[in-house]
Short mmCIF file of C-alpha atoms in Angstrom, two decimals:
data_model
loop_
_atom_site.label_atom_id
_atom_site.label_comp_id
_atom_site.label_asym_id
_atom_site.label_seq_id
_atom_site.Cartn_x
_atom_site.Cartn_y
_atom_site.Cartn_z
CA UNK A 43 75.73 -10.88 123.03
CA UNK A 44 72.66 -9.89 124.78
CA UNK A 45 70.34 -9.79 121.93
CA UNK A 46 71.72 -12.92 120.41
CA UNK A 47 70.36 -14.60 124.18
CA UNK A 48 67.13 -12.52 123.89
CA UNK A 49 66.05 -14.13 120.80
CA UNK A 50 67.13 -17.16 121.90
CA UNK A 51 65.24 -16.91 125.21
CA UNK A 52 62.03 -16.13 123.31
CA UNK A 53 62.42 -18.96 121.53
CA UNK A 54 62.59 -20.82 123.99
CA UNK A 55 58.89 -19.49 126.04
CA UNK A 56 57.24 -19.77 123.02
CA UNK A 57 58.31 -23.54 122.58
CA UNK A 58 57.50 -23.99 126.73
CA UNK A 59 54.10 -22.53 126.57
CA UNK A 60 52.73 -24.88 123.84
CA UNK A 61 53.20 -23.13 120.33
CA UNK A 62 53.36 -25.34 117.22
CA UNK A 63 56.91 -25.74 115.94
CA UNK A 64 56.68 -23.77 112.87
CA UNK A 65 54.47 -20.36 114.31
CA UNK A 66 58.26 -20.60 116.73
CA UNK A 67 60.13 -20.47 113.97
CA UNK A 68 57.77 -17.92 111.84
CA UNK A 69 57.88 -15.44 115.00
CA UNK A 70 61.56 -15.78 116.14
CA UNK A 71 62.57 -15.01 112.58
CA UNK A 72 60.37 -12.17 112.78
CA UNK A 73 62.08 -10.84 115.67
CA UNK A 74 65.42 -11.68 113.96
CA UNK A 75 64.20 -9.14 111.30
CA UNK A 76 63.21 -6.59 113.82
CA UNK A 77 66.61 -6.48 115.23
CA UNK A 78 68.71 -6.89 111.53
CA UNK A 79 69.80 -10.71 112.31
CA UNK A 80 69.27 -13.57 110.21
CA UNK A 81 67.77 -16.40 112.67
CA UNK A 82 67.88 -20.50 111.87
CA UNK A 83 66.45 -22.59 113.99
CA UNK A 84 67.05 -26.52 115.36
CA UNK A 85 64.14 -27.18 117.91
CA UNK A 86 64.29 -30.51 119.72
CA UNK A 87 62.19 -32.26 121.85
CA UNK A 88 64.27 -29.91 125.06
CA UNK A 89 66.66 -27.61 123.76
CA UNK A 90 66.70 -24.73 120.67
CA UNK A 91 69.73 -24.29 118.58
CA UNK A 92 69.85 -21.03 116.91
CA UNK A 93 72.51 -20.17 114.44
CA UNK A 94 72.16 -16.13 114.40
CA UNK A 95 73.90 -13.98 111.54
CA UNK A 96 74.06 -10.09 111.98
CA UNK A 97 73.43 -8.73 108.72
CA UNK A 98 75.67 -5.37 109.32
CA UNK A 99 78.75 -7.35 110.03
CA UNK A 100 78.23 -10.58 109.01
CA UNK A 101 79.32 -11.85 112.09
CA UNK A 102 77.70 -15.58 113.02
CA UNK A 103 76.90 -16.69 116.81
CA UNK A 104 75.59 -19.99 117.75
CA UNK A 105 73.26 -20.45 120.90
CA UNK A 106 72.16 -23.44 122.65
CA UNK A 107 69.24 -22.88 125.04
CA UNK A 108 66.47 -25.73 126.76
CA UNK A 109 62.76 -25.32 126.51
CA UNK A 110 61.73 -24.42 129.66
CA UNK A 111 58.71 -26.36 131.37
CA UNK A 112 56.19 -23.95 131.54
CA UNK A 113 52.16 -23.48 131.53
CA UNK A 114 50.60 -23.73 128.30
CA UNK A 115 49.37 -20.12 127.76
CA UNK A 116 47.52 -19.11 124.97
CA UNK A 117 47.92 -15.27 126.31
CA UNK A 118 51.16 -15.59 126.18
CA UNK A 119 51.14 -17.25 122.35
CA UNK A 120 48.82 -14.05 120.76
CA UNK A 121 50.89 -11.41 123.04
CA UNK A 122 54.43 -12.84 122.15
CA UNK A 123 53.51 -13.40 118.53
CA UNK A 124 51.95 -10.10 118.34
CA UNK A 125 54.79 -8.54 119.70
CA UNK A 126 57.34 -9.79 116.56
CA UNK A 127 54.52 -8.10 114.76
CA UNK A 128 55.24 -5.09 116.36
CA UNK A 129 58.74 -4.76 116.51
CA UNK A 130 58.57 -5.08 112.72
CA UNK A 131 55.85 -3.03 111.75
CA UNK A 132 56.97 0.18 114.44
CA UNK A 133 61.09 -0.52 113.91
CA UNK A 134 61.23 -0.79 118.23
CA UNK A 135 64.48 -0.60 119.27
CA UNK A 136 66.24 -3.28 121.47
CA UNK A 137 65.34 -1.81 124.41
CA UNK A 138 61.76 -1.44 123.80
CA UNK A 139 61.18 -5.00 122.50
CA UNK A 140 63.00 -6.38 125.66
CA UNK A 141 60.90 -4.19 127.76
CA UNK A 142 57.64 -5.13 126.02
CA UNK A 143 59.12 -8.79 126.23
CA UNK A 144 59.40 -8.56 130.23
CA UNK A 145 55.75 -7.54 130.96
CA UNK A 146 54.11 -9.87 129.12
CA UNK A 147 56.35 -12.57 130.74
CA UNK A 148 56.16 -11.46 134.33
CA UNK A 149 52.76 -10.46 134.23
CA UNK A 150 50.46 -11.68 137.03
CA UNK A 151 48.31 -15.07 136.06
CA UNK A 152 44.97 -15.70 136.67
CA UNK A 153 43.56 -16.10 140.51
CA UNK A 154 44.34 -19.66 140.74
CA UNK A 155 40.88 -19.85 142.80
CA UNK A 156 39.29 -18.63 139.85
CA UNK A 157 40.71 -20.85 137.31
CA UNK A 158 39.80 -24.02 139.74
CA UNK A 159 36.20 -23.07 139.63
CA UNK A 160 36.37 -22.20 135.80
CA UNK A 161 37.74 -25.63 134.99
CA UNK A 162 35.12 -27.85 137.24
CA UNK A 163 32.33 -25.85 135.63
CA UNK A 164 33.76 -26.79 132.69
CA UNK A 165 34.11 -30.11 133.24
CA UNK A 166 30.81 -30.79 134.78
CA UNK A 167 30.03 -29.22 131.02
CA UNK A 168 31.21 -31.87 129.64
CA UNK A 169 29.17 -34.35 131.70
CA UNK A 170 26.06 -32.74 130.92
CA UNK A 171 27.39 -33.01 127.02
CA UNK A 172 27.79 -36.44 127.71
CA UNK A 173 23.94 -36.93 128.97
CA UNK A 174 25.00 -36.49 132.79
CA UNK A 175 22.04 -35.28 135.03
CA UNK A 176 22.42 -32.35 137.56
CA UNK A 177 23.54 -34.20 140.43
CA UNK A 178 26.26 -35.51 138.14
CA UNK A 179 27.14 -32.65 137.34
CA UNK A 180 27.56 -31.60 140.47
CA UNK A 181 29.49 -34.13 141.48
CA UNK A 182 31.62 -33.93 138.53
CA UNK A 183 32.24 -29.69 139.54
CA UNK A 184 33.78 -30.60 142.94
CA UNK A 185 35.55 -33.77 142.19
CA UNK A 186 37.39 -32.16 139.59
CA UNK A 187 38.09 -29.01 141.06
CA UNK A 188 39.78 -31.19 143.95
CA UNK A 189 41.59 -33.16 141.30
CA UNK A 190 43.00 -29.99 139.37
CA UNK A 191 43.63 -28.53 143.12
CA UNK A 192 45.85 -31.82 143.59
CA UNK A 193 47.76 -31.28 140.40
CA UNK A 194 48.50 -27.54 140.96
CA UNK A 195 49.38 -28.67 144.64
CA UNK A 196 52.26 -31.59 143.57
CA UNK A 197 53.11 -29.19 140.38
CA UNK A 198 54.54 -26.51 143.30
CA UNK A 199 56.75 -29.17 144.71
CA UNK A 200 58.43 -30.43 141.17
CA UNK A 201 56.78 -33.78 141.66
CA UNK A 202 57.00 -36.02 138.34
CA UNK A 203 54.21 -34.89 136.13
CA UNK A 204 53.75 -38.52 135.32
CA UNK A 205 52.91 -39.15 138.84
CA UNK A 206 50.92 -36.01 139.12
CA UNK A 207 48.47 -36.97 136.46
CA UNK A 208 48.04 -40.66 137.96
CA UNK A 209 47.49 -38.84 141.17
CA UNK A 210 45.14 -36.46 139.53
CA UNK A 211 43.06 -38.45 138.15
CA UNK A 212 43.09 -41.24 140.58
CA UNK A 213 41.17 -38.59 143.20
CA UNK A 214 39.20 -36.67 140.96
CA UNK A 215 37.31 -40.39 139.53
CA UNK A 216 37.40 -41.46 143.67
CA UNK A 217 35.58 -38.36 144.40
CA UNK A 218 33.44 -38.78 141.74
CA UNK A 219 32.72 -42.21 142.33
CA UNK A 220 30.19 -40.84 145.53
CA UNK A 221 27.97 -40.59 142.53
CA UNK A 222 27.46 -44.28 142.83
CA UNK A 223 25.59 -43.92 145.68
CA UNK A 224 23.11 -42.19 144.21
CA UNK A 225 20.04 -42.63 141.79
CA UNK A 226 21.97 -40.84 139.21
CA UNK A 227 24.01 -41.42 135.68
CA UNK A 228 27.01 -42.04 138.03
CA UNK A 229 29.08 -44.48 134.70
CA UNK A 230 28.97 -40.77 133.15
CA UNK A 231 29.87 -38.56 136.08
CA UNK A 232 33.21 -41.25 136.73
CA UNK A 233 33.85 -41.72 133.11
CA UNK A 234 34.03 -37.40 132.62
CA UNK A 235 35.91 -36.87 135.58
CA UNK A 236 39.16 -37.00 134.41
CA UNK A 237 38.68 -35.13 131.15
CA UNK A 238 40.34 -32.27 132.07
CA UNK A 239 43.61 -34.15 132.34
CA UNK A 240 43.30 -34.99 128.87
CA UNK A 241 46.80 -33.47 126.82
CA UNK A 242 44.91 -31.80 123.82
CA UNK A 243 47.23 -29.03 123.25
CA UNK A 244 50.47 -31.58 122.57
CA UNK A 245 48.37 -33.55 120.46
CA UNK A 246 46.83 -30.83 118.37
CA UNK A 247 50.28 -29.41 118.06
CA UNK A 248 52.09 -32.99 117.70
CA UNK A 249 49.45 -33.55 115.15
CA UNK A 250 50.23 -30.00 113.29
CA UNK A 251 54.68 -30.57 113.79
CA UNK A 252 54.02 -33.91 111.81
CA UNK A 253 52.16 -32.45 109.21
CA UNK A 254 54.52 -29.30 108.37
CA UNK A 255 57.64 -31.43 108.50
CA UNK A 256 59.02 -31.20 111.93
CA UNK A 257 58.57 -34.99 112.27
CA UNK A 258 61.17 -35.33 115.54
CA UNK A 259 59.27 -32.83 117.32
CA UNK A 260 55.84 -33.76 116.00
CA UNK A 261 56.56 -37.46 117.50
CA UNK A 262 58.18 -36.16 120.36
CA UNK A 263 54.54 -34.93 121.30
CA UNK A 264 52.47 -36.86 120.81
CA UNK A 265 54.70 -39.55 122.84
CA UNK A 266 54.56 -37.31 125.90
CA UNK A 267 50.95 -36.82 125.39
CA UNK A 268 50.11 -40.38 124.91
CA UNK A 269 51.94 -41.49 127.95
CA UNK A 270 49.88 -38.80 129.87
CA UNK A 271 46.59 -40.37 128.74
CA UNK A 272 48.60 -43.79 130.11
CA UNK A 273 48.72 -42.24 133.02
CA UNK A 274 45.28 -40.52 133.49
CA UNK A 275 43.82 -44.11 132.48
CA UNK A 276 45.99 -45.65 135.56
CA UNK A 277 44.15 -43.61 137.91
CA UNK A 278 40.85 -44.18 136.71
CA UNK A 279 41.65 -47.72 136.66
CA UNK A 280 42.41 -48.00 140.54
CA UNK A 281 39.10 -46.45 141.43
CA UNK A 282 37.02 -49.18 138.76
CA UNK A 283 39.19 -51.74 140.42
CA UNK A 284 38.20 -50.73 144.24
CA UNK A 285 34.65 -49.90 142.72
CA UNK A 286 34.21 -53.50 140.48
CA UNK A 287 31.61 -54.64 142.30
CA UNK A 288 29.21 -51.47 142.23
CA UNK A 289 29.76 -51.36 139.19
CA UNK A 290 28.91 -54.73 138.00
#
């Protein structure tokens, strides 16, 4: 039934783009509403179950989907929970919500150029935060824009995100190591490079899943996420080992 996958699909994106468990659950039930079902949810660590009752014939239909690996988006968390909202409040039709459903979805993201520069200015934020100076910060700005460059670069060819973040974070502290050479506060320029690797989203959320009672998920998480930091401390720790001696 194609509104029995449609829920279950939007399920699913919310779970991929890095929603909390319950706001899933709040908002696909809300949809459920909009279109007369009766939604309960099972949400794993990579799949949805969704038992789905239609309340005009009481007919039951069961739907196993996986949680796609997607971008976290917080555009696509306020527009997908706004439109449950919606369907409720204005009584939109099938039609309309799947509409709605596919432009929000398949809209264009932000010029990956843009978001490079965005992130090493903020990041070179961070050093100055940190009591960096301005050639740090500089430094910081273009090692981890080549860094996050990296990432988006192995990300295209399905490359182990595991190994992508030890990458990562193994050039952006190399490049940032040049600070080094400099009269500058170069322990702060190589110790901030590589905060923009750092999982916040899965551990505010894992944090949050814990907390409301969907333990599995919660620890599910915050596992991922601390075996990301793991990783993200393995490539810092290459460049302090080729850089012991400067640093000494």
């Amino acid at each position: 039934m194609d509104q029995v996958k449609f829920v279950a699909e939007y399920a699913a994106h919310l779970m991929g783009c890095g929603i909390h468990t319950s706001r899933v659950i709040r908002n696909t039930k809300r949809l459920g509403d909009a279109l007369n079902f009766d939604v309960n949810i099972s949400v794993f660590q990579k799949s949805i179950i969704l038992t789905i009752q239609k309340n005009e014939t009481q007919q039951i239909f069961s739907e196993v989907i996986e949680i796609p690996a997607l971008p976290i988006s917080f555009e696509h968390n306020a527009e997908l929970s706004g439109l449950s909202w919606e369907a409720v409040d204005r009584k939109l039709s099938f039609e309309e919500i799947k509409a709605k459903y596919d432009k929000i979805v398949s809209a264009p993201r932000m010029n990956q150029w843009l978001v490079l520069l965005l992130v090493g200015l903020a990041n070179a934020s961070f050093c100055r935060l940190f009591g960096g100076d301005w050639l740090s910060m500089f430094i910081v700005c273009i090692a981890t824009f080549a860094g996050f460059y990296t990432r988006l670069f192995l990300q295209a060819r399905k490359i182990n995100h595991y190994i992508i973040f030890i990458v990562s974070a193994f050039i952006a502290s190399m490049l940032s190591s040049t600070a080094l050479l400099f009269n500058t506060t170069s322990d702060i320029a190589l110790a901030t490079s590589v905060l923009y690797l750092i999982p916040g989203v899965p551990l505010i959320n894992g944090v949050i899943d814990i907390i409301e009672g969907h333990t599995l998920t919660g620890i599910s998480r915050l596992t991922n996420a601390f075996l990301l930091i793991i990783c993200i401390a393995i490539g810092l720790s290459f460049t302090l080992f080729l850089f012991t001696n400067r640093l000494v």
